[in-house]
mmCIF file of C-alpha atoms in Angstrom:
data_model
loop_
_atom_site.group_PDB
_atom_site.id
_atom_site.type_symbol
_atom_site.label_atom_id
_atom_site.label_comp_id
_atom_site.label_asym_id
_atom_site.label_seq_id
_atom_site.Cartn_x
_atom_site.Cartn_y
_atom_site.Cartn_z
ATOM 1 C CA GLN A 9 161.154 35.297 122.424
ATOM 2 C CA VAL A 10 157.675 33.773 122.816
ATOM 3 C CA PRO A 11 156.830 33.501 119.064
ATOM 4 C CA PHE A 12 160.243 31.928 118.440
ATOM 5 C CA ALA A 13 159.677 29.394 121.237
ATOM 6 C CA CYS A 14 156.165 28.677 119.915
ATOM 7 C CA SER A 15 157.448 27.965 116.426
ATOM 8 C CA ARG A 16 160.093 25.540 117.666
ATOM 9 C CA ALA A 17 157.562 23.799 119.927
ATOM 10 C CA LEU A 18 155.101 23.451 117.051
ATOM 11 C CA ASN A 19 157.740 21.882 114.829
ATOM 12 C CA ALA A 20 158.738 19.487 117.598
ATOM 13 C CA VAL A 21 155.141 18.436 118.217
ATOM 14 C CA ALA A 22 154.617 18.000 114.469
ATOM 15 C CA LYS A 23 157.290 15.292 114.565
ATOM 16 C CA ASP A 24 155.498 13.696 117.535
ATOM 17 C CA VAL A 25 152.204 13.696 115.610
ATOM 18 C CA LYS A 26 153.828 11.972 112.641
ATOM 19 C CA GLN A 27 155.330 9.260 114.885
ATOM 20 C CA ASP A 28 152.072 8.764 116.791
ATOM 21 C CA GLU A 29 150.126 8.428 113.531
ATOM 22 C CA GLN A 30 152.548 5.715 112.420
ATOM 23 C CA LYS A 31 152.038 3.885 115.732
ATOM 24 C CA GLU A 32 148.269 4.155 115.260
ATOM 25 C CA MET A 33 148.569 2.666 111.764
ATOM 26 C CA LYS A 34 150.531 -0.279 113.131
ATOM 27 C CA SER A 35 147.951 -0.875 115.859
ATOM 28 C CA VAL A 36 144.856 -0.865 113.616
ATOM 29 C CA PHE A 37 146.163 -2.360 110.355
ATOM 30 C CA ALA A 38 147.614 -5.837 109.935
ATOM 31 C CA ALA A 39 151.149 -5.454 108.571
ATOM 32 C CA PRO A 40 150.734 -2.025 106.899
ATOM 33 C CA LYS A 41 152.995 -1.430 103.925
ATOM 34 C CA ALA A 42 156.042 0.812 104.270
ATOM 35 C CA TYR A 43 154.440 3.050 101.621
ATOM 36 C CA THR A 44 151.493 3.649 103.969
ATOM 37 C CA LEU A 45 153.620 4.136 107.094
ATOM 38 C CA ASN A 46 155.874 6.622 105.312
ATOM 39 C CA SER A 47 153.027 8.482 103.599
ATOM 40 C CA LEU A 48 152.903 11.259 106.210
ATOM 41 C CA PHE A 49 155.305 14.178 106.238
ATOM 42 C CA ILE A 50 155.598 17.686 107.604
ATOM 43 C CA ARG A 51 154.319 19.771 104.700
ATOM 44 C CA LYS A 52 154.879 23.087 106.449
ATOM 45 C CA TYR A 53 157.162 24.060 109.327
ATOM 46 C CA ALA A 54 156.157 26.871 111.682
ATOM 47 C CA ARG A 55 158.081 30.158 111.788
ATOM 48 C CA LYS A 56 157.889 32.868 114.416
ATOM 49 C CA THR A 57 155.975 35.021 111.916
ATOM 50 C CA ASP A 58 153.640 32.172 110.943
ATOM 51 C CA LEU A 59 152.788 29.854 113.838
ATOM 52 C CA THR A 60 151.393 26.993 111.758
ATOM 53 C CA ALA A 61 152.810 23.526 111.233
ATOM 54 C CA ILE A 62 151.045 21.139 108.850
ATOM 55 C CA ILE A 63 151.179 17.337 108.773
ATOM 56 C CA ASP A 64 149.879 15.937 105.503
ATOM 57 C CA PHE A 65 149.935 12.945 103.191
ATOM 58 C CA LYS A 66 152.466 12.839 100.393
ATOM 59 C CA ASP A 67 151.094 13.265 96.897
ATOM 60 C CA GLY A 68 151.316 9.780 95.420
ATOM 61 C CA GLY A 69 152.008 9.115 91.758
ATOM 62 C CA ASN A 70 149.279 7.699 89.520
ATOM 63 C CA GLY A 71 146.599 8.652 92.036
ATOM 64 C CA ARG A 72 148.090 6.408 94.725
ATOM 65 C CA SER A 73 148.019 8.964 97.523
ATOM 66 C CA ALA A 74 147.589 7.130 100.822
ATOM 67 C CA GLU A 75 145.053 9.758 101.844
ATOM 68 C CA LYS A 76 142.702 8.500 99.121
ATOM 69 C CA TYR A 77 142.762 4.819 100.001
ATOM 70 C CA LEU A 78 142.767 5.507 103.760
ATOM 71 C CA GLN A 79 139.842 7.933 103.587
ATOM 72 C CA ALA A 80 137.201 5.303 104.316
ATOM 73 C CA GLN A 81 139.309 3.995 107.201
ATOM 74 C CA MET A 82 139.551 7.505 108.685
ATOM 75 C CA ASP A 83 135.941 8.569 108.164
ATOM 76 C CA GLY A 84 134.069 5.284 107.775
ATOM 77 C CA GLY A 85 131.713 4.610 104.881
ATOM 78 C CA ALA A 86 132.167 3.378 101.329
ATOM 79 C CA ARG A 87 135.708 2.968 100.061
ATOM 80 C CA ARG A 88 136.904 4.270 96.718
ATOM 81 C CA GLN A 89 137.431 2.055 93.709
ATOM 82 C CA LYS A 90 140.640 0.038 93.695
ATOM 83 C CA ALA A 91 142.909 -0.354 90.688
ATOM 84 C CA ILE A 92 141.991 -4.028 90.287
ATOM 85 C CA GLU A 93 138.315 -3.064 90.125
ATOM 86 C CA SER A 94 139.004 -0.460 87.456
ATOM 87 C CA LEU A 95 140.868 -3.091 85.430
ATOM 88 C CA LEU A 96 138.055 -5.621 85.754
ATOM 89 C CA ILE A 97 135.462 -3.037 84.709
ATOM 90 C CA GLY A 98 137.687 -1.937 81.823
ATOM 91 C CA ARG A 99 137.834 -5.526 80.573
ATOM 92 C CA LYS A 100 134.049 -5.832 81.015
ATOM 93 C CA LEU A 101 134.543 -8.609 83.550
ATOM 94 C CA MET A 102 132.687 -6.721 86.304
ATOM 95 C CA PRO A 103 129.703 -4.338 86.189
ATOM 96 C CA SER A 104 130.470 -0.676 86.762
ATOM 97 C CA GLY A 105 129.959 0.528 90.324
ATOM 98 C CA MET A 106 130.603 -2.832 91.975
ATOM 99 C CA ARG A 107 133.443 -3.750 94.325
ATOM 100 C CA VAL A 108 135.395 -6.982 94.841
ATOM 101 C CA VAL A 109 135.646 -9.065 97.988
ATOM 102 C CA PRO A 110 138.374 -11.746 97.986
ATOM 103 C CA GLY A 111 137.151 -15.320 97.831
ATOM 104 C CA ALA A 112 139.381 -18.393 97.545
ATOM 105 C CA ILE A 113 142.375 -16.432 96.337
ATOM 106 C CA LYS A 114 145.731 -16.148 98.054
ATOM 107 C CA LEU A 115 146.478 -12.669 99.380
ATOM 108 C CA ASP A 116 149.810 -11.133 100.265
ATOM 109 C CA ARG A 117 150.756 -10.434 103.886
ATOM 110 C CA HIS A 118 149.123 -7.014 103.613
ATOM 111 C CA GLY A 119 145.773 -8.547 102.636
ATOM 112 C CA ASN A 120 145.981 -7.461 98.999
ATOM 113 C CA ILE A 121 145.567 -9.374 95.753
ATOM 114 C CA THR A 122 148.989 -9.696 94.162
ATOM 115 C CA LEU A 123 149.724 -8.641 90.604
ATOM 116 C CA ALA A 124 150.817 -12.211 89.839
ATOM 117 C CA ALA A 125 147.456 -13.578 91.040
ATOM 118 C CA PHE A 126 145.583 -11.015 88.967
ATOM 119 C CA LYS A 127 147.589 -11.915 85.852
ATOM 120 C CA ARG A 128 146.848 -15.622 86.423
ATOM 121 C CA MET A 129 143.135 -14.861 86.576
ATOM 122 C CA MET A 130 143.282 -12.848 83.355
ATOM 123 C CA ARG A 131 145.177 -15.629 81.589
ATOM 124 C CA GLY A 132 142.565 -18.033 82.897
ATOM 125 C CA VAL A 133 139.747 -15.903 81.469
ATOM 126 C CA ASP A 134 141.516 -15.800 78.108
ATOM 127 C CA SER A 135 142.073 -19.578 78.088
ATOM 128 C CA GLY A 136 138.609 -20.471 79.383
ATOM 129 C CA THR A 137 139.628 -21.928 82.762
ATOM 130 C CA HIS A 138 138.184 -18.867 84.510
ATOM 131 C CA PHE A 139 134.975 -16.941 83.911
ATOM 132 C CA ALA A 140 133.170 -13.852 85.190
ATOM 133 C CA LEU A 141 129.543 -13.824 86.264
ATOM 134 C CA HIS A 142 127.817 -10.434 86.276
ATOM 135 C CA LYS A 143 124.517 -11.567 87.790
ATOM 136 C CA GLN A 144 123.617 -14.250 90.297
ATOM 137 C CA ARG A 145 122.908 -17.624 88.713
ATOM 138 C CA GLY A 146 121.146 -19.984 91.078
ATOM 139 C CA LYS A 147 123.259 -20.101 94.217
ATOM 140 C CA ILE A 148 126.335 -18.720 92.480
ATOM 141 C CA GLU A 149 126.913 -15.057 93.292
ATOM 142 C CA PRO A 150 128.349 -12.508 90.840
ATOM 143 C CA GLY A 151 132.108 -12.798 90.738
ATOM 144 C CA LEU A 152 135.135 -14.242 89.029
ATOM 145 C CA TYR A 153 135.422 -18.028 89.194
ATOM 146 C CA GLN A 154 137.859 -20.783 88.365
ATOM 147 C CA ARG A 155 136.521 -23.942 86.779
ATOM 148 C CA SER A 156 137.575 -27.160 88.468
ATOM 149 C CA LYS A 157 136.989 -30.841 87.895
ATOM 150 C CA LYS A 158 133.563 -32.466 88.269
ATOM 151 C CA ASN A 159 131.767 -29.300 87.103
ATOM 152 C CA LYS A 160 132.641 -27.426 90.282
ATOM 153 C CA VAL A 161 133.713 -23.804 90.438
ATOM 154 C CA LYS A 162 135.947 -21.946 92.866
ATOM 155 C CA PRO A 163 135.012 -18.334 93.739
ATOM 156 C CA LEU A 164 138.167 -16.228 93.499
ATOM 157 C CA LEU A 165 136.495 -12.816 93.658
ATOM 158 C CA ILE A 166 132.968 -11.975 94.738
ATOM 159 C CA TYR A 167 131.291 -8.850 93.360
ATOM 160 C CA VAL A 168 129.268 -6.732 95.791
ATOM 161 C CA SER A 169 127.281 -3.550 95.276
ATOM 162 C CA SER A 170 129.359 -1.616 97.814
ATOM 163 C CA ALA A 171 132.195 -2.061 100.281
ATOM 164 C CA SER A 172 131.932 -0.076 103.491
ATOM 165 C CA TYR A 173 134.342 0.290 106.360
ATOM 166 C CA ARG A 174 133.775 1.281 109.939
ATOM 167 C CA LYS A 175 136.048 4.014 111.203
ATOM 168 C CA ARG A 176 139.291 2.320 112.255
ATOM 169 C CA PHE A 177 142.163 4.746 111.732
ATOM 170 C CA LYS A 178 141.640 7.565 114.249
ATOM 171 C CA TYR A 179 143.753 10.027 112.314
ATOM 172 C CA PHE A 180 142.409 13.321 113.657
ATOM 173 C CA GLU A 181 141.905 12.028 117.187
ATOM 174 C CA THR A 182 145.502 10.748 117.286
ATOM 175 C CA ALA A 183 146.857 14.122 116.137
ATOM 176 C CA GLN A 184 144.793 16.018 118.701
ATOM 177 C CA ARG A 185 145.871 13.719 121.521
ATOM 178 C CA SER A 186 149.518 13.985 120.511
ATOM 179 C CA VAL A 187 149.399 17.784 120.537
ATOM 180 C CA GLN A 188 147.659 17.882 123.909
ATOM 181 C CA VAL A 189 150.166 15.510 125.480
ATOM 182 C CA ASN A 190 153.365 16.951 124.020
ATOM 183 C CA TYR A 191 153.005 20.640 123.166
ATOM 184 C CA THR A 192 153.225 22.133 126.689
ATOM 185 C CA ARG A 193 156.396 20.166 127.411
ATOM 186 C CA HIS A 194 158.023 21.298 124.155
ATOM 187 C CA PHE A 195 156.974 24.918 124.661
ATOM 188 C CA ALA A 196 158.333 25.073 128.227
ATOM 189 C CA ARG A 197 161.688 23.708 127.071
ATOM 190 C CA GLU A 198 161.927 26.002 124.039
ATOM 191 C CA LEU A 199 160.897 29.103 125.991
ATOM 192 C CA GLN A 200 163.528 28.397 128.630
ATOM 193 C CA ARG A 201 166.115 27.915 125.889
ATOM 194 C CA ALA A 202 165.040 31.105 124.076
ATOM 195 C CA VAL A 203 165.213 33.213 127.234
ATOM 196 C CA ALA A 204 168.602 31.788 128.167
ATOM 197 C CA THR A 205 170.065 32.612 124.755
ATOM 198 C CA ALA A 206 168.339 36.008 124.293
ATOM 199 C CA ARG A 207 170.629 38.938 123.529
#
C-alpha cells in the first residue's frame, strides 16, 4: 500500500506546488497576465510504479512559452529578446543585440507596450513624425523618438546594450518549500486511506 499512498500524495502535493507558484507570481509581479498565471500545469502524474510527478510550463505557440520570458526573473541576468525588439531590428530601426527600455510611452496595466502603441510608432516613422536614432547624438540617447513642436523630441523607447534582471521569481525555492510543508500531511492521509481500504 505504501507505493500507492506515495503516488497519491505526490499528485496532491503537485497541485499544491502549482497553486503556490501562482501565489508567488502574484506577489512578485504587478498584475501578471492570466496567460502567465495559467502557464504551469502538471505534466506528469505519479503512479505507484513510477513515483515521479512533474510540474512544468506549457509549451506556448510561436515561441511564447512563459518559461522563456520568465527565465531571467527566475535565474537573474540578461533577459531574452522580446518580440517588439525583433520587429524593430527587422525594420532596421534598432541595432542588433540591443534592448528597449520604455520612455514616455503609455504601457498597459501589465507594464507592456501595447500593439496599438507600437503600430502608432511605426506609422509615425513612415510619416516622418517619429524617428529612430542608432547612436547617441549630443545628449540624445539611442532610441525611438517622436518629434514635437519647437524642435523638441519625446523619447518613446530608449535603446540599451543589455537588460538585466535580479532574481525575483523564486520558482524552485517555492516548489521546494511547498513540498516540504505539504507532502508529509498528504502522505499520512493517503497511507491511512490505503490501509483502511486494503483487501
